[in-house]
Every structure is written in C-alpha cells, then in structure tokens.
Short mmCIF file of C-alpha atoms in Angstrom, two decimals:
data_model
loop_
_atom_site.label_atom_id
_atom_site.label_comp_id
_atom_site.label_asym_id
_atom_site.label_seq_id
_atom_site.Cartn_x
_atom_site.Cartn_y
_atom_site.Cartn_z
CA MET A 15 89.27 50.83 79.57
CA VAL A 16 92.52 52.25 80.93
CA SER A 17 91.29 55.91 80.63
CA GLY A 18 88.11 55.10 82.47
CA ILE A 19 90.11 53.49 85.28
CA ILE A 20 92.13 56.75 85.78
CA LEU A 21 89.16 58.89 85.85
CA CYS A 22 87.74 56.63 88.64
CA LEU A 23 90.83 57.07 90.64
CA LEU A 24 91.30 60.86 90.12
CA ASN A 25 87.84 61.62 90.73
CA PRO A 26 87.81 61.09 94.68
CA VAL A 27 90.89 63.05 94.96
CA ALA A 28 89.33 66.25 93.47
CA GLN A 29 86.37 65.49 95.57
CA THR A 30 88.16 65.91 98.61
CA ALA A 31 90.75 68.68 97.95
CA PRO A 32 90.11 71.32 100.61
CA ALA A 33 87.97 74.55 99.80
CA LEU A 34 90.02 77.39 100.35
CA PRO A 35 88.95 80.72 102.02
CA THR A 36 88.82 83.73 100.11
CA PHE A 37 89.68 87.42 100.95
CA GLU A 38 87.05 90.04 100.32
CA ASP A 39 87.94 93.71 100.18
CA VAL A 40 85.50 95.22 102.65
CA THR A 41 87.10 98.32 103.20
CA GLU A 42 84.41 100.86 101.50
CA GLN A 43 81.72 98.83 103.40
CA ALA A 44 83.47 98.98 106.83
CA GLY A 45 83.67 102.68 106.63
CA ILE A 46 87.47 102.94 106.25
CA ARG A 47 88.36 105.95 104.40
CA PHE A 48 92.26 106.11 105.13
CA ARG A 49 94.40 106.98 102.31
CA HIS A 50 97.95 107.44 102.76
CA SER A 51 99.91 110.30 101.24
CA TYR A 52 103.67 110.65 101.43
CA GLY A 53 103.42 114.70 101.87
CA ASP A 54 104.44 115.13 98.16
CA HIS A 55 103.30 114.81 94.75
CA ASN A 56 106.12 112.93 93.51
CA LEU A 57 108.22 110.16 95.21
CA SER A 58 111.52 111.54 95.26
CA ASN A 59 113.52 110.44 98.32
CA ILE A 60 114.11 107.28 100.76
CA VAL A 61 111.93 109.01 103.55
CA GLU A 62 108.98 109.25 101.15
CA GLY A 63 109.48 105.69 99.95
CA THR A 64 109.77 103.87 103.25
CA GLY A 65 106.26 103.99 105.02
CA PRO A 66 103.60 103.21 105.99
CA GLY A 67 102.53 100.80 108.88
CA CYS A 68 99.57 100.26 110.88
CA ALA A 69 98.42 98.91 114.34
CA PHE A 70 95.53 96.94 115.49
CA PHE A 71 94.84 97.40 119.24
CA ASP A 72 91.65 97.33 121.35
CA TYR A 73 92.01 100.93 122.51
CA ASP A 74 88.46 100.94 124.54
CA GLY A 75 88.58 97.54 125.89
CA ASP A 76 85.49 96.21 124.23
CA GLY A 77 86.96 93.08 122.66
CA PHE A 78 87.17 94.32 119.18
CA LEU A 79 90.41 95.58 117.70
CA ASP A 80 90.71 99.13 116.55
CA VAL A 81 93.04 100.38 113.90
CA TYR A 82 95.63 102.91 113.76
CA PHE A 83 96.90 104.24 110.50
CA LEU A 84 99.99 106.01 109.70
CA ASN A 85 100.28 109.09 107.54
CA GLY A 86 103.18 110.95 106.04
CA CYS A 87 103.42 114.94 105.93
CA TRP A 88 104.93 117.65 104.48
CA LEU A 89 108.26 118.46 105.48
CA ARG A 90 110.70 121.25 104.49
CA GLU A 91 113.75 118.81 104.57
CA VAL A 92 112.09 116.07 102.94
CA SER A 93 109.25 117.23 100.58
CA ASP A 94 109.51 119.38 97.30
CA ASN A 95 108.13 122.71 97.20
CA PHE A 96 105.45 121.65 94.70
CA GLY A 97 104.08 119.65 97.64
CA ARG A 98 103.37 122.72 99.76
CA ASP A 99 99.78 122.69 99.11
CA LEU A 100 99.79 119.27 101.59
CA ARG A 101 101.04 121.37 104.47
CA GLY A 102 99.02 120.81 107.48
CA LYS A 103 96.58 118.75 105.74
CA LEU A 104 97.76 115.25 106.71
CA ARG A 105 97.48 113.41 109.86
CA ASN A 106 97.18 109.95 111.16
CA ALA A 107 93.73 108.16 112.10
CA LEU A 108 92.00 106.15 114.67
CA TYR A 109 89.22 104.09 113.42
CA ARG A 110 87.13 102.27 116.27
CA ASN A 111 85.74 98.98 115.66
CA ASN A 112 81.74 99.09 116.09
CA GLY A 113 81.69 95.30 116.50
CA ASN A 114 79.26 94.91 113.47
CA GLY A 115 81.89 94.76 110.93
CA THR A 116 82.18 98.67 110.56
CA PHE A 117 84.58 101.55 111.75
CA THR A 118 84.44 104.85 112.75
CA ASP A 119 86.79 107.50 112.53
CA VAL A 120 87.40 108.70 116.16
CA THR A 121 90.72 110.80 115.67
CA GLU A 122 89.63 114.01 116.75
CA ARG A 123 87.79 112.81 119.93
CA ALA A 124 90.68 110.36 120.77
CA GLY A 125 93.26 113.13 120.34
CA VAL A 126 95.62 110.98 118.26
CA GLY A 127 95.89 112.68 115.19
CA ASP A 128 99.94 113.18 115.26
CA GLN A 129 100.88 115.38 112.09
CA GLY A 130 104.42 114.27 112.27
CA TYR A 131 105.84 112.11 109.49
CA GLY A 132 104.39 108.68 110.66
CA MET A 133 106.19 105.28 109.81
CA GLY A 134 104.95 102.60 112.42
CA ALA A 135 103.00 102.33 115.72
CA SER A 136 102.83 100.02 118.68
CA ALA A 137 100.66 99.76 121.70
CA ALA A 138 100.93 98.66 125.33
CA ASP A 139 100.02 99.31 128.90
CA TYR A 140 103.14 100.53 129.72
CA ASP A 141 101.62 102.37 133.13
CA ASN A 142 99.70 99.11 134.09
CA ASP A 143 96.72 100.91 134.40
CA GLY A 144 94.49 98.59 132.36
CA ASP A 145 94.31 99.97 129.17
CA LEU A 146 96.59 100.35 126.18
CA ASP A 147 98.83 103.26 125.37
CA LEU A 148 99.90 104.24 121.91
CA TYR A 149 103.53 104.93 120.62
CA VAL A 150 104.06 106.43 117.44
CA LEU A 151 107.17 106.09 115.54
CA ASN A 152 108.16 109.19 113.25
CA TYR A 153 110.54 110.33 110.97
CA GLY A 154 111.70 112.98 113.86
CA PRO A 155 110.42 112.83 117.47
CA ASN A 156 108.26 109.82 118.49
CA VAL A 157 104.93 110.70 120.35
CA LEU A 158 103.74 108.54 123.38
CA TYR A 159 100.05 108.97 124.03
CA ARG A 160 98.55 107.77 127.35
CA ASN A 161 95.23 106.27 127.31
CA ASN A 162 92.92 107.90 129.80
CA GLY A 163 90.56 105.17 129.74
CA ASP A 164 87.76 107.23 128.72
CA GLY A 165 88.40 107.08 124.93
CA THR A 166 90.77 109.84 124.90
CA PHE A 167 94.48 110.11 125.13
CA ASN A 168 97.15 112.45 126.34
CA ASN A 169 100.54 113.31 124.72
CA VAL A 170 103.20 112.42 127.52
CA THR A 171 106.06 112.35 125.34
CA ALA A 172 108.07 115.01 127.18
CA GLN A 173 107.51 113.79 130.67
CA SER A 174 108.05 110.13 129.50
CA GLY A 175 111.62 110.51 127.69
CA LEU A 176 110.56 108.51 124.52
CA GLY A 177 110.61 111.48 122.21
CA ASP A 178 113.35 109.58 120.36
CA PRO A 179 114.52 112.34 117.74
CA ALA A 180 116.03 109.83 115.24
CA TRP A 181 114.09 108.13 112.28
CA SER A 182 112.12 105.31 114.38
CA VAL A 183 110.40 102.71 112.51
CA SER A 184 109.44 99.85 114.87
CA ALA A 185 109.07 99.54 118.71
CA PRO A 186 108.27 95.93 119.91
CA TRP A 187 107.49 95.99 123.80
CA LEU A 188 108.88 93.46 126.19
CA ASP A 189 109.63 93.13 129.75
CA TYR A 190 113.03 92.04 129.31
CA ASP A 191 114.21 92.53 132.92
CA ARG A 192 111.17 90.69 134.48
CA ASP A 193 110.38 93.75 136.61
CA GLY A 194 106.76 93.67 135.57
CA ASP A 195 107.24 96.92 133.79
CA LEU A 196 107.10 97.04 129.98
CA ASP A 197 110.25 98.27 128.32
CA VAL A 198 110.58 99.27 124.45
CA TYR A 199 113.07 98.62 121.81
CA VAL A 200 113.01 101.49 119.39
CA ALA A 201 114.45 100.67 115.78
CA ASN A 202 115.86 103.30 113.99
CA TYR A 203 116.75 103.65 110.35
CA LEU A 204 119.32 106.23 109.04
CA ALA A 205 120.30 109.96 108.99
CA TYR A 206 118.71 111.56 105.72
CA ASP A 207 120.37 114.36 104.57
CA ALA A 208 117.68 116.58 103.29
CA GLY A 209 118.33 115.79 99.56
CA LYS A 210 121.98 116.93 99.68
CA PHE A 211 123.28 113.80 98.21
CA ARG A 212 121.74 113.20 94.62
CA SER A 213 124.44 111.53 92.76
CA PHE A 214 122.51 108.68 91.39
CA TYR A 215 121.24 107.21 87.87
CA PRO A 216 117.77 108.80 87.31
CA ALA A 217 116.34 105.31 86.44
CA ALA A 218 117.04 104.25 90.37
CA GLY A 219 114.62 106.95 91.41
CA TYR A 220 116.85 107.89 94.53
CA PRO A 221 119.93 107.30 96.41
CA GLY A 222 119.53 103.56 98.41
CA PRO A 223 120.13 103.26 102.26
CA LEU A 224 124.13 102.78 101.95
CA SER A 225 124.13 106.35 100.74
CA TYR A 226 123.50 107.64 104.21
CA THR A 227 124.86 107.23 107.85
CA ALA A 228 122.85 104.44 110.20
CA GLN A 229 121.29 105.58 113.15
CA PRO A 230 121.61 103.13 116.18
CA ASP A 231 118.35 101.47 117.68
CA ARG A 232 117.81 102.22 121.48
CA LEU A 233 116.46 100.35 124.48
CA TYR A 234 114.47 102.22 126.95
CA ARG A 235 113.92 100.71 129.98
CA ASN A 236 110.75 101.36 132.11
CA ASN A 237 111.23 103.28 135.38
CA GLY A 238 107.87 102.10 136.75
CA ASP A 239 106.77 105.87 137.27
CA GLY A 240 105.89 106.84 133.84
CA THR A 241 109.47 107.73 132.62
CA PHE A 242 111.93 105.63 130.55
CA SER A 243 115.72 105.46 130.80
CA ASP A 244 118.09 104.78 127.66
CA VAL A 245 119.94 101.81 128.76
CA THR A 246 121.01 100.81 125.02
CA GLU A 247 124.71 100.82 126.00
CA ALA A 248 124.60 99.39 129.39
CA ALA A 249 122.41 96.54 128.06
CA GLY A 250 124.61 95.87 125.30
CA VAL A 251 122.25 96.43 122.42
CA LEU A 252 124.21 99.26 120.55
CA ILE A 253 124.60 98.50 116.92
CA PRO A 254 125.92 101.53 115.22
CA ASP A 255 125.53 100.16 111.67
CA GLY A 256 122.10 98.42 111.52
CA ARG A 257 119.70 100.63 109.44
CA ALA A 258 116.71 98.86 111.23
CA MET A 259 113.57 98.15 109.16
CA SER A 260 111.79 96.68 111.80
CA ALA A 261 112.07 94.50 114.69
CA VAL A 262 110.31 91.45 117.08
CA ALA A 263 110.52 90.52 120.24
CA ALA A 264 110.29 86.62 120.89
CA ASP A 265 112.25 83.83 122.69
CA LEU A 266 113.91 82.25 119.53
CA ASN A 267 116.47 80.15 121.44
CA ASN A 268 113.72 78.92 123.63
CA ASP A 269 115.30 79.45 126.82
CA GLY A 270 112.56 81.41 128.41
CA TRP A 271 113.78 84.91 128.17
CA ILE A 272 112.50 87.30 125.49
CA ASP A 273 115.18 88.30 123.02
CA VAL A 274 115.21 91.04 120.02
CA TYR A 275 115.53 90.07 116.23
CA VAL A 276 115.89 93.18 114.06
CA THR A 277 115.84 93.15 110.48
CA ASN A 278 118.32 95.77 108.68
CA ASP A 279 118.36 97.29 105.34
CA ALA A 280 121.40 96.44 103.34
CA SER A 281 123.52 95.36 106.39
CA PRO A 282 123.70 92.37 108.60
CA ASN A 283 120.58 91.62 110.72
CA GLY A 284 120.81 91.57 114.68
CA TYR A 285 120.00 88.70 117.19
CA LEU A 286 119.99 90.21 120.71
CA VAL A 287 119.94 87.25 122.98
CA ASN A 288 118.56 88.07 126.42
CA THR A 289 121.22 86.88 128.93
CA GLY A 290 118.68 86.91 131.79
CA LYS A 291 121.10 89.31 133.47
CA GLY A 292 119.67 92.63 132.34
CA SER A 293 121.84 92.59 129.11
CA PHE A 294 122.00 91.29 125.73
CA GLU A 295 124.21 89.63 123.15
CA ASP A 296 124.18 89.96 119.31
CA GLN A 297 124.63 86.35 118.26
CA ALA A 298 123.06 86.66 114.80
CA LEU A 299 126.01 85.27 112.94
CA GLN A 300 126.23 82.37 115.17
CA TRP A 301 122.79 81.30 114.80
CA GLY A 302 122.40 81.97 111.00
CA LEU A 303 120.21 85.16 111.50
CA ALA A 304 122.51 87.79 110.09
CA PHE A 305 122.33 87.40 106.30
CA GLY A 306 120.13 86.62 103.47
CA GLU A 307 119.49 83.52 101.37
CA GLY A 308 122.91 83.76 99.52
CA GLY A 309 125.14 85.12 102.61
CA GLN A 310 124.75 88.73 101.57
CA GLY A 311 123.27 91.54 103.70
CA ALA A 312 119.69 91.68 102.06
CA SER A 313 117.49 94.18 101.92
CA SER A 314 115.53 92.72 104.94
CA MET A 315 112.20 94.19 105.73
CA GLY A 316 109.73 93.13 108.47
CA PRO A 317 110.62 89.88 110.36
CA VAL A 318 107.56 87.41 111.40
CA VAL A 319 107.99 84.69 113.90
CA GLY A 320 105.96 81.36 114.05
CA ASP A 321 106.34 77.61 114.19
CA VAL A 322 106.16 76.80 110.38
CA ASP A 323 107.41 73.22 110.66
CA ARG A 324 105.35 72.43 113.94
CA ASP A 325 108.48 70.99 115.90
CA GLY A 326 107.78 73.38 119.09
CA LEU A 327 110.33 76.13 118.04
CA LEU A 328 109.93 79.53 116.47
CA ASP A 329 110.97 80.09 112.79
CA VAL A 330 111.37 83.46 110.98
CA TYR A 331 110.29 84.62 107.59
CA ILE A 332 111.41 88.07 106.42
CA PRO A 333 110.39 89.76 103.10
CA ASP A 334 113.09 91.70 101.31
CA MET A 335 113.90 92.85 97.72
CA GLY A 336 114.64 89.51 96.31
CA TYR A 337 113.50 85.94 97.10
CA GLY A 338 112.81 86.74 100.89
CA CYS A 339 114.16 84.17 103.48
CA LEU A 340 112.53 81.46 105.41
CA LEU A 341 115.02 80.69 108.18
CA VAL A 342 113.93 77.45 110.10
CA ASN A 343 114.89 77.00 113.78
CA LYS A 344 116.80 73.72 114.15
CA GLY A 345 117.35 74.03 117.98
CA LYS A 346 121.07 75.49 117.83
CA TYR A 347 120.90 77.16 114.59
CA PHE A 348 118.66 78.42 111.88
CA LEU A 349 118.47 76.76 108.45
CA ASP A 350 117.80 78.76 105.38
CA GLN A 351 114.69 76.97 103.70
CA THR A 352 113.73 79.72 101.16
CA ALA A 353 114.28 77.78 97.99
CA PRO A 354 113.35 74.20 99.16
CA SER A 355 110.04 75.55 100.61
CA ASN A 356 109.00 76.92 97.22
CA LEU A 357 109.17 80.59 98.54
CA ALA A 358 111.80 81.73 96.37
CA VAL A 359 110.32 80.95 93.33
CA ALA A 360 106.95 82.62 94.36
CA CYS A 361 108.15 85.84 95.70
CA GLY A 362 111.64 86.52 93.76
CA GLN A 363 109.67 88.50 91.19
CA TYR A 364 108.29 90.75 93.74
CA THR A 365 109.59 93.63 96.25
CA GLY A 366 108.42 92.52 99.37
CA TRP A 367 107.61 94.61 102.52
CA GLY A 368 104.87 93.57 104.71
CA GLY A 369 104.58 89.66 105.67
CA ALA A 370 102.75 87.58 107.76
CA LEU A 371 102.96 84.17 108.92
CA PHE A 372 99.24 83.32 110.09
CA ASP A 373 97.03 80.30 109.46
CA PHE A 374 94.26 81.60 107.10
CA ASP A 375 92.40 78.31 106.46
CA ASN A 376 92.72 76.94 110.02
CA ASP A 377 94.31 73.63 109.07
CA GLY A 378 96.90 73.70 111.55
CA TYR A 379 99.89 75.17 109.43
CA LEU A 380 100.90 78.63 109.14
CA ASP A 381 100.67 80.21 105.68
CA VAL A 382 102.51 83.15 104.10
CA PHE A 383 101.48 86.78 103.10
CA VAL A 384 103.57 89.46 101.52
CA ALA A 385 102.56 92.90 100.50
CA ASN A 386 104.65 94.06 97.41
CA GLY A 387 105.43 97.27 95.65
CA ASP A 388 108.37 98.84 94.10
CA ALA A 389 110.71 100.42 96.41
CA HIS A 390 111.85 103.54 94.33
CA HIS A 391 108.94 104.08 91.95
CA GLU A 392 105.18 104.13 92.40
CA TYR A 393 105.16 100.77 90.62
CA PRO A 394 102.50 98.40 91.52
CA GLU A 395 102.91 94.94 92.24
CA GLU A 396 100.55 91.94 93.20
CA ASP A 397 100.64 90.50 96.95
CA VAL A 398 101.38 87.08 97.58
CA LEU A 399 99.35 84.35 99.47
CA LEU A 400 101.06 80.78 99.84
CA ARG A 401 99.35 78.01 101.70
CA ASN A 402 101.51 75.61 103.58
CA ASP A 403 100.82 72.25 102.39
CA GLY A 404 102.12 70.27 105.54
CA SER A 405 105.22 69.05 103.82
CA GLY A 406 107.62 71.82 104.02
CA ARG A 407 106.32 73.59 101.09
CA PHE A 408 104.31 76.88 99.98
CA ILE A 409 101.67 76.29 97.42
CA ASP A 410 100.58 80.00 95.55
CA VAL A 411 96.88 80.43 96.27
CA ALA A 412 96.62 83.96 95.42
CA SER A 413 94.62 83.43 92.18
CA GLN A 414 91.93 81.09 93.92
CA SER A 415 91.89 83.77 97.02
CA GLY A 416 89.65 86.64 95.84
CA PRO A 417 89.85 89.52 93.21
CA TYR A 418 91.96 91.45 95.45
CA PHE A 419 95.06 89.28 94.37
CA ARG A 420 94.46 90.01 90.81
CA GLU A 421 94.92 93.70 91.56
CA LYS A 422 98.23 95.67 92.03
CA HIS A 423 99.48 98.05 94.66
CA VAL A 424 102.44 99.73 96.00
CA GLY A 425 102.29 97.77 99.23
CA ARG A 426 104.30 98.51 102.42
CA GLY A 427 102.98 97.47 105.95
CA ALA A 428 100.55 94.83 106.72
CA ALA A 429 99.18 93.46 109.82
CA VAL A 430 96.74 90.42 110.65
CA ALA A 431 93.89 90.25 113.13
CA ASP A 432 90.47 88.75 113.62
CA TYR A 433 88.91 92.20 113.59
CA ASP A 434 85.19 90.43 113.36
CA ASN A 435 85.92 88.03 115.95
CA ASP A 436 84.47 85.11 113.60
CA GLY A 437 87.25 82.63 114.40
CA ASP A 438 89.48 83.10 111.12
CA ILE A 439 92.43 85.78 110.40
CA ASP A 440 91.68 88.74 108.17
CA LEU A 441 94.43 91.13 106.72
CA LEU A 442 95.01 94.87 106.75
CA VAL A 443 97.38 95.95 103.87
CA MET A 444 98.97 99.59 103.99
CA ASN A 445 99.91 100.95 100.31
CA LEU A 446 102.35 103.72 99.70
CA ASN A 447 100.39 106.93 98.60
CA GLY A 448 97.12 104.89 98.33
CA ALA A 449 94.34 103.59 100.08
CA ALA A 450 94.46 101.12 103.09
CA LYS A 451 92.77 97.64 102.32
CA LEU A 452 90.72 95.55 104.71
CA LEU A 453 90.40 91.87 103.52
CA ARG A 454 88.12 89.89 105.36
CA ASN A 455 88.62 86.26 105.45
CA ASP A 456 85.69 84.38 104.25
CA GLY A 457 85.47 80.69 104.97
CA GLY A 458 88.57 80.41 107.05
CA ASN A 459 86.40 79.19 109.87
CA ARG A 460 85.09 76.26 108.16
CA ASN A 461 87.91 74.47 110.11
CA HIS A 462 87.85 74.59 113.83
CA TRP A 463 89.81 77.18 115.77
CA LEU A 464 91.00 78.39 119.05
CA MET A 465 91.95 81.91 120.09
CA VAL A 466 93.93 82.10 123.38
CA ALA A 467 94.23 85.55 125.30
CA PRO A 468 96.73 85.24 128.16
CA LYS A 469 96.34 88.03 130.96
CA LEU A 470 98.36 88.94 133.77
CA PRO A 471 96.61 90.27 136.97
CA ARG A 472 98.48 93.40 137.76
CA THR A 473 101.38 94.38 135.46
CA ASN A 474 102.11 93.65 131.55
CA ARG A 475 98.28 92.87 131.54
CA ASP A 476 98.43 91.36 127.92
CA ALA A 477 101.33 89.03 128.92
CA LEU A 478 103.70 90.22 126.21
CA GLY A 479 106.32 87.48 125.89
CA ALA A 480 104.15 84.63 127.34
CA ARG A 481 104.14 81.25 125.14
CA VAL A 482 100.96 79.48 124.32
CA THR A 483 101.05 75.72 123.62
CA VAL A 484 98.08 73.98 122.40
CA THR A 485 97.99 70.11 122.11
CA ILE A 486 95.71 67.98 120.19
CA GLY A 487 96.78 64.21 120.52
CA ASN A 488 100.40 64.15 119.30
CA ARG A 489 100.36 67.60 117.71
CA LYS A 490 101.57 70.64 119.79
CA LEU A 491 101.01 74.10 118.42
CA ILE A 492 102.91 77.34 119.77
CA GLN A 493 102.75 80.78 119.45
CA GLU A 494 103.94 83.76 121.45
CA VAL A 495 102.41 86.78 122.67
CA ALA A 496 104.41 89.27 120.26
CA PRO A 497 102.04 91.57 118.31
CA VAL A 498 104.40 93.93 116.92
CA THR A 499 105.73 92.02 114.02
CA GLY A 500 106.14 92.43 110.24
CA TYR A 501 106.92 95.81 108.69
CA LEU A 502 106.23 98.75 110.70
CA SER A 503 103.05 97.30 112.26
CA GLN A 504 101.33 95.50 115.02
CA SER A 505 98.68 92.57 114.55
CA ASP A 506 96.19 90.62 116.92
CA PRO A 507 97.89 90.50 120.40
CA ARG A 508 95.71 87.18 120.65
CA THR A 509 97.20 84.07 119.89
CA HIS A 510 95.48 82.08 117.26
CA PHE A 511 95.36 78.36 116.23
CA GLY A 512 93.77 76.40 113.72
CA LEU A 513 92.38 73.26 114.98
CA SER A 514 91.48 71.54 111.64
CA GLY A 515 88.89 69.20 112.06
CA ALA A 516 89.23 68.95 115.88
CA THR A 517 86.47 69.88 118.48
CA ALA A 518 88.45 70.31 121.01
CA ALA A 519 92.01 70.80 122.42
CA ASP A 520 93.25 68.32 124.88
CA GLN A 521 95.43 70.95 126.69
CA VAL A 522 96.28 74.65 126.63
CA GLU A 523 99.41 75.63 128.29
CA VAL A 524 100.60 79.20 128.97
CA ARG A 525 104.30 79.71 129.76
CA TRP A 526 104.12 83.08 131.70
CA PRO A 527 106.80 85.74 131.03
CA ASP A 528 108.40 84.84 134.72
CA GLY A 529 108.82 81.23 133.60
CA SER A 530 105.93 79.88 135.31
CA THR A 531 102.99 77.85 133.80
CA SER A 532 99.22 77.49 133.87
CA THR A 533 97.32 74.73 132.04
CA VAL A 534 93.70 74.02 131.18
CA LYS A 535 92.55 70.85 129.92
CA ASN A 536 89.72 69.72 127.36
CA VAL A 537 88.96 72.91 126.07
CA LYS A 538 86.14 73.25 123.12
CA ALA A 539 87.04 74.62 119.88
CA ASP A 540 85.56 77.63 118.22
CA LYS A 541 86.10 80.26 121.02
CA VAL A 542 88.24 82.95 122.52
CA LEU A 543 89.77 81.51 125.91
CA THR A 544 91.23 84.02 128.34
CA ILE A 545 93.50 82.56 130.78
CA VAL A 546 94.50 84.75 133.71
CA GLN A 547 97.74 83.99 135.84
CA ALA A 548 96.77 83.01 139.29
CA THR A 549 98.18 85.39 142.00
CA GLN A 550 100.86 84.22 144.26
#
C-alpha cells in the first residue's frame, strides 16, 4: 500500500518534466566542408595549439547569418619541414547562408580567403556605410576587409592602420568615446620564439605561455575617415604582461559606458573600466575579476557575459584548463560561484576553451556550453552542455542532448546563433585540426521566444553596446549587443530571449549607446523585433 502511494506521487512529476531540445549535427547536409589545419602534420608548439575560432555575421544583409572560418597555414618560423606539402594550400573560408538550411562556399568570389595564420575574426560596420566589414586576427599581421556591398570585399589593411603585427586572437568593436564611430580593442597573446626554447618534458608536448614574452593589447580609435590611431597608452589600457586569450566589450558595472574584459593565459585578467572621459582604468582586482576560482592566475580562455541569476546585472563565465569560473555580479564586486553552481564538478575533468551562455531551451534562464580538448596534444574530449535549473545550479544534460555529445573532439572556438531563424539558438564548434561542426537546435522553440535587433539610423548601425531589457510580469531579462564573445569567435549580434510559456512581452526597452532609451509595449512572442532609434 505504501509503495502504491509513492508511485502515485511520483508519476505526475515524471509527466511534467520538461522535454529538452536536442542538437543535431547537420554539418554535412548544410553543405559545410570546412576542416581546420594548423599548417603541419604534428602538433609541436603553442602557435599550432591555440586556434581556431569563427564568426557569424550577415555580410550580404539578407537576414540570414553567414559564417567565416579561420584556418592555419604553413609558416617557416612555426611549422616543421615535414609539413611543407601544405604550403600555399590552406586559407580561411566564407560560407554564405542560403536561407534554406544550407550554406555555399563563396570565399573566392568574396575575396576573403586570407592565407595567413588565422586565429579569430570579428565583423562590424567600421565605415558606417550600412554593411559589415571583416577583421581577421592572425599570428602575424591582421587583415581588414572592407565590404563593397555587392558580395565582395577589398583588403584595406594598409590604409586603415589595423595591420597589427603581433599575435592577435580577438577584437571586440565598441564606441568607447561615443563619437558614433566604432573603435576596436585588439587582444594580443605572446611573442613566439620560432621554436628556440625547447626545454620542456616531452610529456608536456611543448612549452606553455609563461615560457614566452607577453605582447600587449592595443586599442585603436576610429578617426572617422577609414583610418585608425593607436591610443593604447593615452587611453590607459596598456597591460604589458597580459597574454590575452580573448576579450569582450560590455557594461559590467552598469554605469552606461562600455567596458572591456580581457581574459589572460596564466596571468591576471584585466577589467578595463570606461571612465566616460576617453580613458579606462584596470579595476579587475577590486571587482574580483582578476583571478581564477582559487585565487591563482588561471589559464582563462574566452569570456562570455549574461545575466545568469536574472538580477539585472551581467555575470561572467570563463572556461579554463581547470574548473572554469562563474563570476556572479553583486553590484560592487563579482562572487565566484563555480563550485556552488555545480560547474566545477561538471567541467573539472575537461580542458575548456570556447564557451557560451545561451538559453537553449527558451525557458528564460541562460545555460552553458563548453567546447573541450587537450591543450598540448591532439587528445579529444567530450563537449559539455549544462542546463540552468533556475535555482543557481547547472545540470549536466549532454547525455540527453543528441549523439554529438557522445563524440570526442579537440575543441577550440565556439559560437552561438539562430542560423535558420526558427527561434532557438544553434551551435557552431571549431575543432583543432578537424572538421567544424554545425549543431542545429531541435525543439528549443517549443517554448516561446523573442529576438530583438536594435538599430541606429546613421552610425554604429548594429547598435553595439546597446542593452535590451525584456519585461514579462515581474521578470526582467537583459542582454547586451556584444557579438564578439567567447574564445576567438563572434556570435549572433541579435539579442535572444526565452519567454517560456509567455505569449507576449509586456515591454521591450533599449538603452542605446548614448544613454537614451526607447520602449515598445505589448510585443507578441516568436518573432524578430527590429527597433530603430528615433532621430533627433
């Protein structure tokens, strides 16, 4: 009799458990044939082991996100002689989204097949002509491609002043001085010595980052005429010993000015607070953003930001070679919640690189994805998918989320986007010396959703730095337009909100980069809402 009562109590719970989405590997059927190479046949140094990333951006303005893939190359100062057969055979690739679930390689026509040693990329309308330009981050000089608006690009690196010769990995765009032109923060890693230093134990594979001199990051101010000026020292952002892995531009202290958060390898992270006077101050230590979960300088990878606990403040998640770091914003400081949230247990056995905070099931809470892979060897690992249960804990749901999560890869960069415009967020994972993987979200749109695309009429047209707040009853969901996020990559520039069972949002508010606001009320769910700032 007792057992019968227990069964009656348990059955309703089992019936109401949410049906989780799954992620289907659709790479082949989508027509994506890209395979990364580090320009050699054997992994033997830190340059080869660092990339690659990728970038989602709508280069042709048709409403569907295209993808730019980064590739390595054979370089005399990096690669072994045995890899010379790869010389001149590798390039980056641009795949156009056809709008029907498939992609076409348009690299040659577009003219963006850079053959440098690619690491990351970002896209923004730096010249305010209405289309997105492409900035490629390399080991060696970077490349800026100006979008001609007809499906092709021109290499304007020389005249722009953005051919940074250092080893660059990430480049978030931001209008830090509010003059209407997009500036760019270039995160640089270290100075590789062409293999001169080889004093290491063979089991380690190759020397780590502290064996090399750091290269400082750079801030380039847009002059408004197609050129940029290096204002690193004048703006107070010079971090001489950083060894940047990636960076994100977002308003972490909630004062209306866009800051820059830089994650560094085996060095303290940098939190560059925008003073609103054309300069920044590194306040990472004061805010609790400088170090890892145990106070050490962790091997931080790509930072992602989002309001994990739905308190109206942006939190930070950083994969690393240990447990990762979930740093929750408490208004005056950030509190490490990696262990209490269950992330330490789930991620501690892996080597994390590309991370994402995204609401994959549209329940209104941000979930976590991490691409994993060994740092010094081509030892594959499973990727991690963790569902936010709304109580401050993350539950490992990878085993329920499709066959892909039973595979192992040597993961690096990752990006999230709704590439098929069906209302749920998909995944793109970059693998070292392996095939890129496009993972379609199937079932995330069983819950309602809203995507908001803020637009400015004349300058910074994608409103980078704008903050969107969606109100549903007593719930407020926030996101910032900060597409350069995670490890070496760029994600969907549109802000995405899971509405759970709500069929409408009571209000959508945009705080524009200049501090003004726009409000739309009674917005129906399950659509992309474009809000254009009214002209003065």
